[in-house]
Coordinates of C-alpha atoms in Angstrom, one line a residue:
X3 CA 143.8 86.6 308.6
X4 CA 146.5 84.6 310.3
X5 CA 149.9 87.1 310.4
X6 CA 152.9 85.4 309.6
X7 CA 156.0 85.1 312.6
X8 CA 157.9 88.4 313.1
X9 CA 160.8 87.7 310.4
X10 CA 163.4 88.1 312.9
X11 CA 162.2 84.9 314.4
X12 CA 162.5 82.8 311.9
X13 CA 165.4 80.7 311.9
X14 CA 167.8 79.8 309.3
X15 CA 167.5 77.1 306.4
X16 CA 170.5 75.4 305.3
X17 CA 168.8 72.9 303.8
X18 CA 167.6 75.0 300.9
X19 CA 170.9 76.5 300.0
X20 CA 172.6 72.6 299.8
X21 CA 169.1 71.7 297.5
X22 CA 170.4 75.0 295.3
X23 CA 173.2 72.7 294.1
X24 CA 171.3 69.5 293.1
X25 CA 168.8 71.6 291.2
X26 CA 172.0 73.1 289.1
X27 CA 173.4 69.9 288.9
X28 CA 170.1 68.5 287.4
X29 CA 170.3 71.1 284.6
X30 CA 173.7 70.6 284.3
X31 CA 173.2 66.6 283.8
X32 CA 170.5 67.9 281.4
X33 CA 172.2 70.2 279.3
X34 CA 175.4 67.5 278.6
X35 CA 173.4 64.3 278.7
X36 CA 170.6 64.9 276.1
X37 CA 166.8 66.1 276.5
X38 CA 166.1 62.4 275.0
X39 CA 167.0 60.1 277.6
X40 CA 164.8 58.6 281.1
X41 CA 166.5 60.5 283.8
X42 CA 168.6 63.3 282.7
X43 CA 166.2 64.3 280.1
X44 CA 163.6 65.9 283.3
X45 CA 167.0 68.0 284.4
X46 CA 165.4 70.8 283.2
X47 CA 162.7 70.6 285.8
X48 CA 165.6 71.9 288.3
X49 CA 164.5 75.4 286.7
X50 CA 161.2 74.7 288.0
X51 CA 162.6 74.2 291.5
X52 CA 164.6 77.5 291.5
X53 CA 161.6 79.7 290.4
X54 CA 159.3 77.9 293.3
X55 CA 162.5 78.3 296.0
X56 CA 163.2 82.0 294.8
X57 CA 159.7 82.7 295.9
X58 CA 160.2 80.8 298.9
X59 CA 163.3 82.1 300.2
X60 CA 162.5 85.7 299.4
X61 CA 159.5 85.6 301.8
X62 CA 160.8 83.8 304.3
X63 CA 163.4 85.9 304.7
X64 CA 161.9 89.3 304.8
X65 CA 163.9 90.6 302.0
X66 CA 160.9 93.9 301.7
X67 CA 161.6 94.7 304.9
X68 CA 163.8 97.7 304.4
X69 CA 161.4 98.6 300.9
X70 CA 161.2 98.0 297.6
X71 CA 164.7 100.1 296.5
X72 CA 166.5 97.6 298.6
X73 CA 165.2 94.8 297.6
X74 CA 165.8 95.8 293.7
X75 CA 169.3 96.8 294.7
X76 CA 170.2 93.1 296.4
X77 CA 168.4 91.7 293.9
X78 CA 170.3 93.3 290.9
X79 CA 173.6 92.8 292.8
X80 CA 172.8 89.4 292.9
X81 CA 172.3 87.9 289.6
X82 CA 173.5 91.0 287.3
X83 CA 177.2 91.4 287.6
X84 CA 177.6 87.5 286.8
X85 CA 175.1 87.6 284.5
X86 CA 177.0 90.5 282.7
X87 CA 180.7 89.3 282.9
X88 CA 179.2 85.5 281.2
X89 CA 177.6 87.4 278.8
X90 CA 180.8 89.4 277.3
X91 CA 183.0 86.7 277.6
X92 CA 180.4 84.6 275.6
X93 CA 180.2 87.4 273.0
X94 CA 184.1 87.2 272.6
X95 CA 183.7 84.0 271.9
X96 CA 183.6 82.9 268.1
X97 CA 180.2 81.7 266.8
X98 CA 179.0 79.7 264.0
X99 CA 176.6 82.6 263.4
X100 CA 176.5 86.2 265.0
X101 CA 174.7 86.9 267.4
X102 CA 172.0 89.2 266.5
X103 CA 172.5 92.9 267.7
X104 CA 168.7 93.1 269.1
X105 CA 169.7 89.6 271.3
X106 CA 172.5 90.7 273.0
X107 CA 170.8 94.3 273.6
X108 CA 167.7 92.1 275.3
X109 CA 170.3 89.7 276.9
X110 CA 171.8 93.2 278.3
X111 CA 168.9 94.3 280.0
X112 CA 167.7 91.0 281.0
X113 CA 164.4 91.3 278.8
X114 CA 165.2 88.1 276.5
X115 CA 162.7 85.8 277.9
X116 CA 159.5 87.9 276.1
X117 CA 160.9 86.9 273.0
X118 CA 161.2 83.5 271.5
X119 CA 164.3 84.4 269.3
X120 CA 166.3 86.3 272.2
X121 CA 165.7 83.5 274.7
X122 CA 167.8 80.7 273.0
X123 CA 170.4 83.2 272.0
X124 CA 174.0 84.0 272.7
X125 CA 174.0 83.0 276.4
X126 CA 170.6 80.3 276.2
X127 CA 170.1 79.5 280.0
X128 CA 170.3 83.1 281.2
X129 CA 166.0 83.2 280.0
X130 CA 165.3 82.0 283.6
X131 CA 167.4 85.0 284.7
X132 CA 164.7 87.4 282.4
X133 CA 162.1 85.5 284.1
X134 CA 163.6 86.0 287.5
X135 CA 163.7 89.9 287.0
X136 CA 160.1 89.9 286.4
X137 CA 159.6 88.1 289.6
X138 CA 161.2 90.7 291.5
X139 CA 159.7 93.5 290.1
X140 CA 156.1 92.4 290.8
X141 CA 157.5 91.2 294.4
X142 CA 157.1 94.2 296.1
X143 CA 153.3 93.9 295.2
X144 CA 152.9 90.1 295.1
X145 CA 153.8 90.2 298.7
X146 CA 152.0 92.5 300.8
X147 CA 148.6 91.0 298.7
X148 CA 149.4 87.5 299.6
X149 CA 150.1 88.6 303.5
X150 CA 146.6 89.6 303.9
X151 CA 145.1 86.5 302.5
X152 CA 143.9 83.8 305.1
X153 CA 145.6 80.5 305.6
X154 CA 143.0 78.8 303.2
X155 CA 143.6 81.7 301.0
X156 CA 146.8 80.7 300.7
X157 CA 145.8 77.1 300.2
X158 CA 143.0 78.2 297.4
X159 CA 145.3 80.4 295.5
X160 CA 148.4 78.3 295.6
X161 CA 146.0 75.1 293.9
X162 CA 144.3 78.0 291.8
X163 CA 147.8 79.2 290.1
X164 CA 148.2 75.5 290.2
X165 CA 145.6 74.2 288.3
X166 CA 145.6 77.3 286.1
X167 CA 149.1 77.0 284.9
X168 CA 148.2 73.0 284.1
X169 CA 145.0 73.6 281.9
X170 CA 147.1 76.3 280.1
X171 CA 149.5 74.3 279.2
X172 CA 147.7 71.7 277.8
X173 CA 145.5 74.4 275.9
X174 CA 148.5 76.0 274.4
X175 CA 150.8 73.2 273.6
X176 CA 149.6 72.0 269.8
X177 CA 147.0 74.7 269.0
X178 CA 148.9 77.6 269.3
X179 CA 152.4 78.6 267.1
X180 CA 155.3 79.1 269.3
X181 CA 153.3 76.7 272.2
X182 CA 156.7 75.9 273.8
X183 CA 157.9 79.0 274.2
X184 CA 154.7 80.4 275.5
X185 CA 154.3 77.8 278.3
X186 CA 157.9 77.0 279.2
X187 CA 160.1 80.4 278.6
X188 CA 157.4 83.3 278.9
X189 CA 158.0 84.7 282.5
X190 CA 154.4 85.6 282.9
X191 CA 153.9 82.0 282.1
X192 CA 155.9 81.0 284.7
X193 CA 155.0 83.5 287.5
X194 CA 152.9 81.4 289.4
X195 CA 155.3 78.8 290.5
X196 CA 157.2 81.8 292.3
X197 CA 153.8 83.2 293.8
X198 CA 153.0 79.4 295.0
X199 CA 156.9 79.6 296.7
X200 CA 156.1 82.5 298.5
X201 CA 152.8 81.3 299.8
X202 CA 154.7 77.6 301.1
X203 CA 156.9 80.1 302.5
X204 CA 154.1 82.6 304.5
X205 CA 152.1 79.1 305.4
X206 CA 154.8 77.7 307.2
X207 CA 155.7 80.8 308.9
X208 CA 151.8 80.7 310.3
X209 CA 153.1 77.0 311.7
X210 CA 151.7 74.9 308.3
X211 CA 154.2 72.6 308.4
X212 CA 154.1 69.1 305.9
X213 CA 155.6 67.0 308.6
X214 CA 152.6 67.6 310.5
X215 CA 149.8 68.9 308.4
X216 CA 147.8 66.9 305.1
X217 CA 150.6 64.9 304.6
X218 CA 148.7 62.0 303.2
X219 CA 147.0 64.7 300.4
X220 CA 150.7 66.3 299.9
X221 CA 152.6 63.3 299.2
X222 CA 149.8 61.5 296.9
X223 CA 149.3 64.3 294.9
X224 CA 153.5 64.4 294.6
X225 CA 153.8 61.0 294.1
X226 CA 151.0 60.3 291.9
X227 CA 152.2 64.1 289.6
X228 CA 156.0 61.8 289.4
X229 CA 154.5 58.7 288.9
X230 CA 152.5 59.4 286.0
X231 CA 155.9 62.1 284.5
X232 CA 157.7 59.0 284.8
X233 CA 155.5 56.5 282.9
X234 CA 155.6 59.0 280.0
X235 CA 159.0 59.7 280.2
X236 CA 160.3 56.2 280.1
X237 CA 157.9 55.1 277.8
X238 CA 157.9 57.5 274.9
X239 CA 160.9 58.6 272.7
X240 CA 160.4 62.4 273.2
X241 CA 159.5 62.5 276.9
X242 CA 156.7 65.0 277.9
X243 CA 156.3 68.5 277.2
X244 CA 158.5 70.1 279.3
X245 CA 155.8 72.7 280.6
X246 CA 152.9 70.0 281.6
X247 CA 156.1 67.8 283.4
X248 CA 156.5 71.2 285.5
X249 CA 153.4 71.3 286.2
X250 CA 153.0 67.6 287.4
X251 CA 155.8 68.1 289.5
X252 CA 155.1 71.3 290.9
X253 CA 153.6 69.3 294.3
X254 CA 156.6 67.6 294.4
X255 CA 158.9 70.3 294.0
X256 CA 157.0 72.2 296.7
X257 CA 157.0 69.6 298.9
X258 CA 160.6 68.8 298.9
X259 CA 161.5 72.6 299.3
X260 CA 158.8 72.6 302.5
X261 CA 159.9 69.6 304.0
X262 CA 163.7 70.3 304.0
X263 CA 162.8 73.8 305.4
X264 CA 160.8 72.1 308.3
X265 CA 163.5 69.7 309.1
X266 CA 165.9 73.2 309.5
X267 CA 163.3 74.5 311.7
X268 CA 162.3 71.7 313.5
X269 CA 166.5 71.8 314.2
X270 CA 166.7 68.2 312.2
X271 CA 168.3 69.6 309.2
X272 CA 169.7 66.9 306.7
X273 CA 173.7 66.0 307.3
X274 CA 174.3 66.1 303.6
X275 CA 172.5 69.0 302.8
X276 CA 173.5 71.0 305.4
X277 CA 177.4 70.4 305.7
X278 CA 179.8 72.9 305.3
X279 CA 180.6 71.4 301.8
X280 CA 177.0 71.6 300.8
X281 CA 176.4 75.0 301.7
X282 CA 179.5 76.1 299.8
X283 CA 178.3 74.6 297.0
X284 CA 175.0 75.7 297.1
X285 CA 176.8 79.4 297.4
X286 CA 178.3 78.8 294.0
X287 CA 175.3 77.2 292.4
X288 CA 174.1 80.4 290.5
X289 CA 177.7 80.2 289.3
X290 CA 177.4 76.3 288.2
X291 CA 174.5 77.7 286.6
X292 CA 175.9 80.0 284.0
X293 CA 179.0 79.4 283.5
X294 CA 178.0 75.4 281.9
X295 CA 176.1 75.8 279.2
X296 CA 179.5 78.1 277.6
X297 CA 181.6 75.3 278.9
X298 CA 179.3 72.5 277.0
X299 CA 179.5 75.1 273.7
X300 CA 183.3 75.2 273.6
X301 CA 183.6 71.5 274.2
X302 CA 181.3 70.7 271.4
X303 CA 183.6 72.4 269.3
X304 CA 186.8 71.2 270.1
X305 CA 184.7 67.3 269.6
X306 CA 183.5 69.1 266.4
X307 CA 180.3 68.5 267.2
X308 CA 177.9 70.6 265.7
X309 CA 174.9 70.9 268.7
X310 CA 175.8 71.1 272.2
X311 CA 174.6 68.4 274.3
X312 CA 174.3 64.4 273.5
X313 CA 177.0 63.2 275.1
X314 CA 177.8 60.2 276.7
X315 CA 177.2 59.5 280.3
X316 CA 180.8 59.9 281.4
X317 CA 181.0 63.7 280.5
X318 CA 178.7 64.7 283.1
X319 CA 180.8 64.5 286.3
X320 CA 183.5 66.1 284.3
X321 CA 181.1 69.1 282.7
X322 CA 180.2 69.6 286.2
X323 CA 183.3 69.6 288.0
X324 CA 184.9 72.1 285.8
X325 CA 181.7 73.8 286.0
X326 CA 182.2 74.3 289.6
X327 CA 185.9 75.3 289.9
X328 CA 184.9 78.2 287.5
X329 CA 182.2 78.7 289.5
X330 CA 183.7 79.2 292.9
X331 CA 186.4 81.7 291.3
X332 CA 183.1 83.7 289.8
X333 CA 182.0 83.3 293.6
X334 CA 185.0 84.8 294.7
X335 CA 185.8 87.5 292.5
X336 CA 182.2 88.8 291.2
X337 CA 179.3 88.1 293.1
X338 CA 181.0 88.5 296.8
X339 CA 182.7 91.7 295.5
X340 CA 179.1 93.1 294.1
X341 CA 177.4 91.8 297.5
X342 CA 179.9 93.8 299.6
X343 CA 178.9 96.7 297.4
X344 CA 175.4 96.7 298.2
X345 CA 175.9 96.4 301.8
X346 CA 178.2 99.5 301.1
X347 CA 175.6 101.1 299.3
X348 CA 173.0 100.4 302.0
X349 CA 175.5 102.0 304.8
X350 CA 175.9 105.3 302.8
X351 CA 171.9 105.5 302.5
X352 CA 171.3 104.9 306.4
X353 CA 173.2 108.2 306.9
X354 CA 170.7 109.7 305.1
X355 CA 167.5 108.0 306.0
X356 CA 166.3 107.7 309.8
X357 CA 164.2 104.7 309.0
X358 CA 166.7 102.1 307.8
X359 CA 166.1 98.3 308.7
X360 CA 169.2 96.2 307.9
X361 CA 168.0 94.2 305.2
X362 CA 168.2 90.0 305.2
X363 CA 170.3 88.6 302.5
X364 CA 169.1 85.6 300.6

């Protein structure tokens, strides 16, 4: 086995948190745009990215370092406090239909995403937040499995889930009822694009690095995965199923996340990603994230439009922008205010405890 760098020496990646933003803005260019159209129709493939750059970013920081209690504790102050303020103020909204009782109560708990009726309810792009919370609860024993692999352990597994995920897909999709749901929104379904982010992240901290190492394989397979999602995409009418596109562009999505997180370490960190504007934005883009697709709803209604989503072109910049000026108030008011909690939280338990590490935020 091939230990990973002490965390404490690894340095910082801007890059990743400016990349945050593009992936929201992807989904957000989805979400106003249409599923239907060449470009803005694989926005949703910016969910893919997050799941594989969760994984990633949790490793690489060391975010088990202080335990498993800690890490659910950041990790809950992280995504549930927004998560729960979107979700009454959506509620208080009025609907076309009710809400059913049993959605919002798996909504609430962030359980939605293990049920095909819950996941496209009240609040629909929360599911990747159900997903997420699986994520973290198998974390603390995805991890410590994945450390003792070897380098081409790493390798085998990560093409493995890979390959896996693929084969599944195309299995599922057609023969089975509910096929969509089962490949795209099922968190279990979706697991392995986290575990391959956290194996990226444990190879490059054993000095793996794609601007030196199998380029040529990593960017054929990633070019040849968009290539061949492109071809379908522009040539069809209804695109490609959204899970096998994920899957094609896993190598991709990989790829970018490792090669912007080299540049960082190599201390050649992308201008535009890491500015200070871009890193503010990336702050806010779990914000962007939840706040649009309420935004999109209330605008379909005063167009009296009877689906969200479809518009034209135009709306996007504005969708977003609005988006992002709720956002940064949600930034400033709820999720700083719930992280400065934790860290209170984690200062009362060192007084207690004699073997308190102060944890990494990511």
């Amino acid at each position: 086995m091939a230990p990973s760098d002490p965390v404490r020496q690894r340095p910082a990646l801007p890059s990743l948190t400016g990349l945050r933003f593009v992936a929201a803005a992807a989904v957000v260019l989805h979400h106003t745009v249409g599923w239907q159209t060449p470009v803005a129709g694989l926005g949703y493939l910016g969910v893919s990215f997050f799941f594989v750059l969760s994984g990633f970013v949790l490793t690489w920081a060391g975010s088990m370092r202080c335990g498993a209690r800690s890490f659910w504790r950041h990790r809950f102050a992280r995504i549930y406090p927004l998560h729960l303020v979107v979700l009454v103020l959506v509620l208080t909204l009025p609907a076309s239909t009710p809400d059913d009782t049993g959605d919002v109560l798996q909504h609430l708990l962030l359980v939605q995403a293990w049920s095909p009726g819950a996941a496209i309810s009240v609040n629909p792009v929360s599911w990747s937040l159900s997903a997420e919370a699986f994520f973290y609860l198998l974390f603390p024993l995805l991890l410590p499995v994945l450390d003792r692999m070897s380098t081409a352990g790493l390798v085998r597994a990560s093409v493995l889930l890979w390959l896996i995920q693929a084969e599944l897909a195309v299995l599922v999709l057609g023969t089975v009822p509910r096929g969509h749901f089962l490949t795209y929104d099922l968190p279990l379904f979706r697991l392995p694009e986290f575990v391959i982010g956290a194996a990226a992240a444990l190879l490059m901290a054993r000095g793996y690095s794609p601007l030196t190492t199998a380029r040529r394989a990593w960017f054929t397979t990633a070019a040849l995965g968009w290539a061949v999602l492109m071809g379908v995409q522009v040539s069809t009418t209804t695109g490609m199923p959204w899970s096998i596109a994920a899957s094609l562009s896993l190598p991709s999505t990989v790829g970018a996340i490792c090669w912007a997180a080299a540049r960082d370490a190599d201390g050649r960190s992308p201008r535009v990603l890491a500015s200070a504007a871009a890193q503010r934005l990336g702050a806010w883009s779990f914000a962007v994230y939840l706040v649009h697709w309420p935004l999109l709803d209330l605008l379909a209604r005063a167009l009296g439009r009877a689906e969200v989503g479809g518009l034209d072109w135009w709306w996007t910049p504005i969708v977003l922008a609005a988006s992002t000026a709720l956002a940064a108030a949600a930034h400033h008011w709820i999720e700083r205010p719930a992280g400065q909690w934790v860290r209170r939280a984690g200062r009362r338990h060192r007084t207690t405890s004699t073997a308190f590490v102060e944890p990494v935020s990511s």
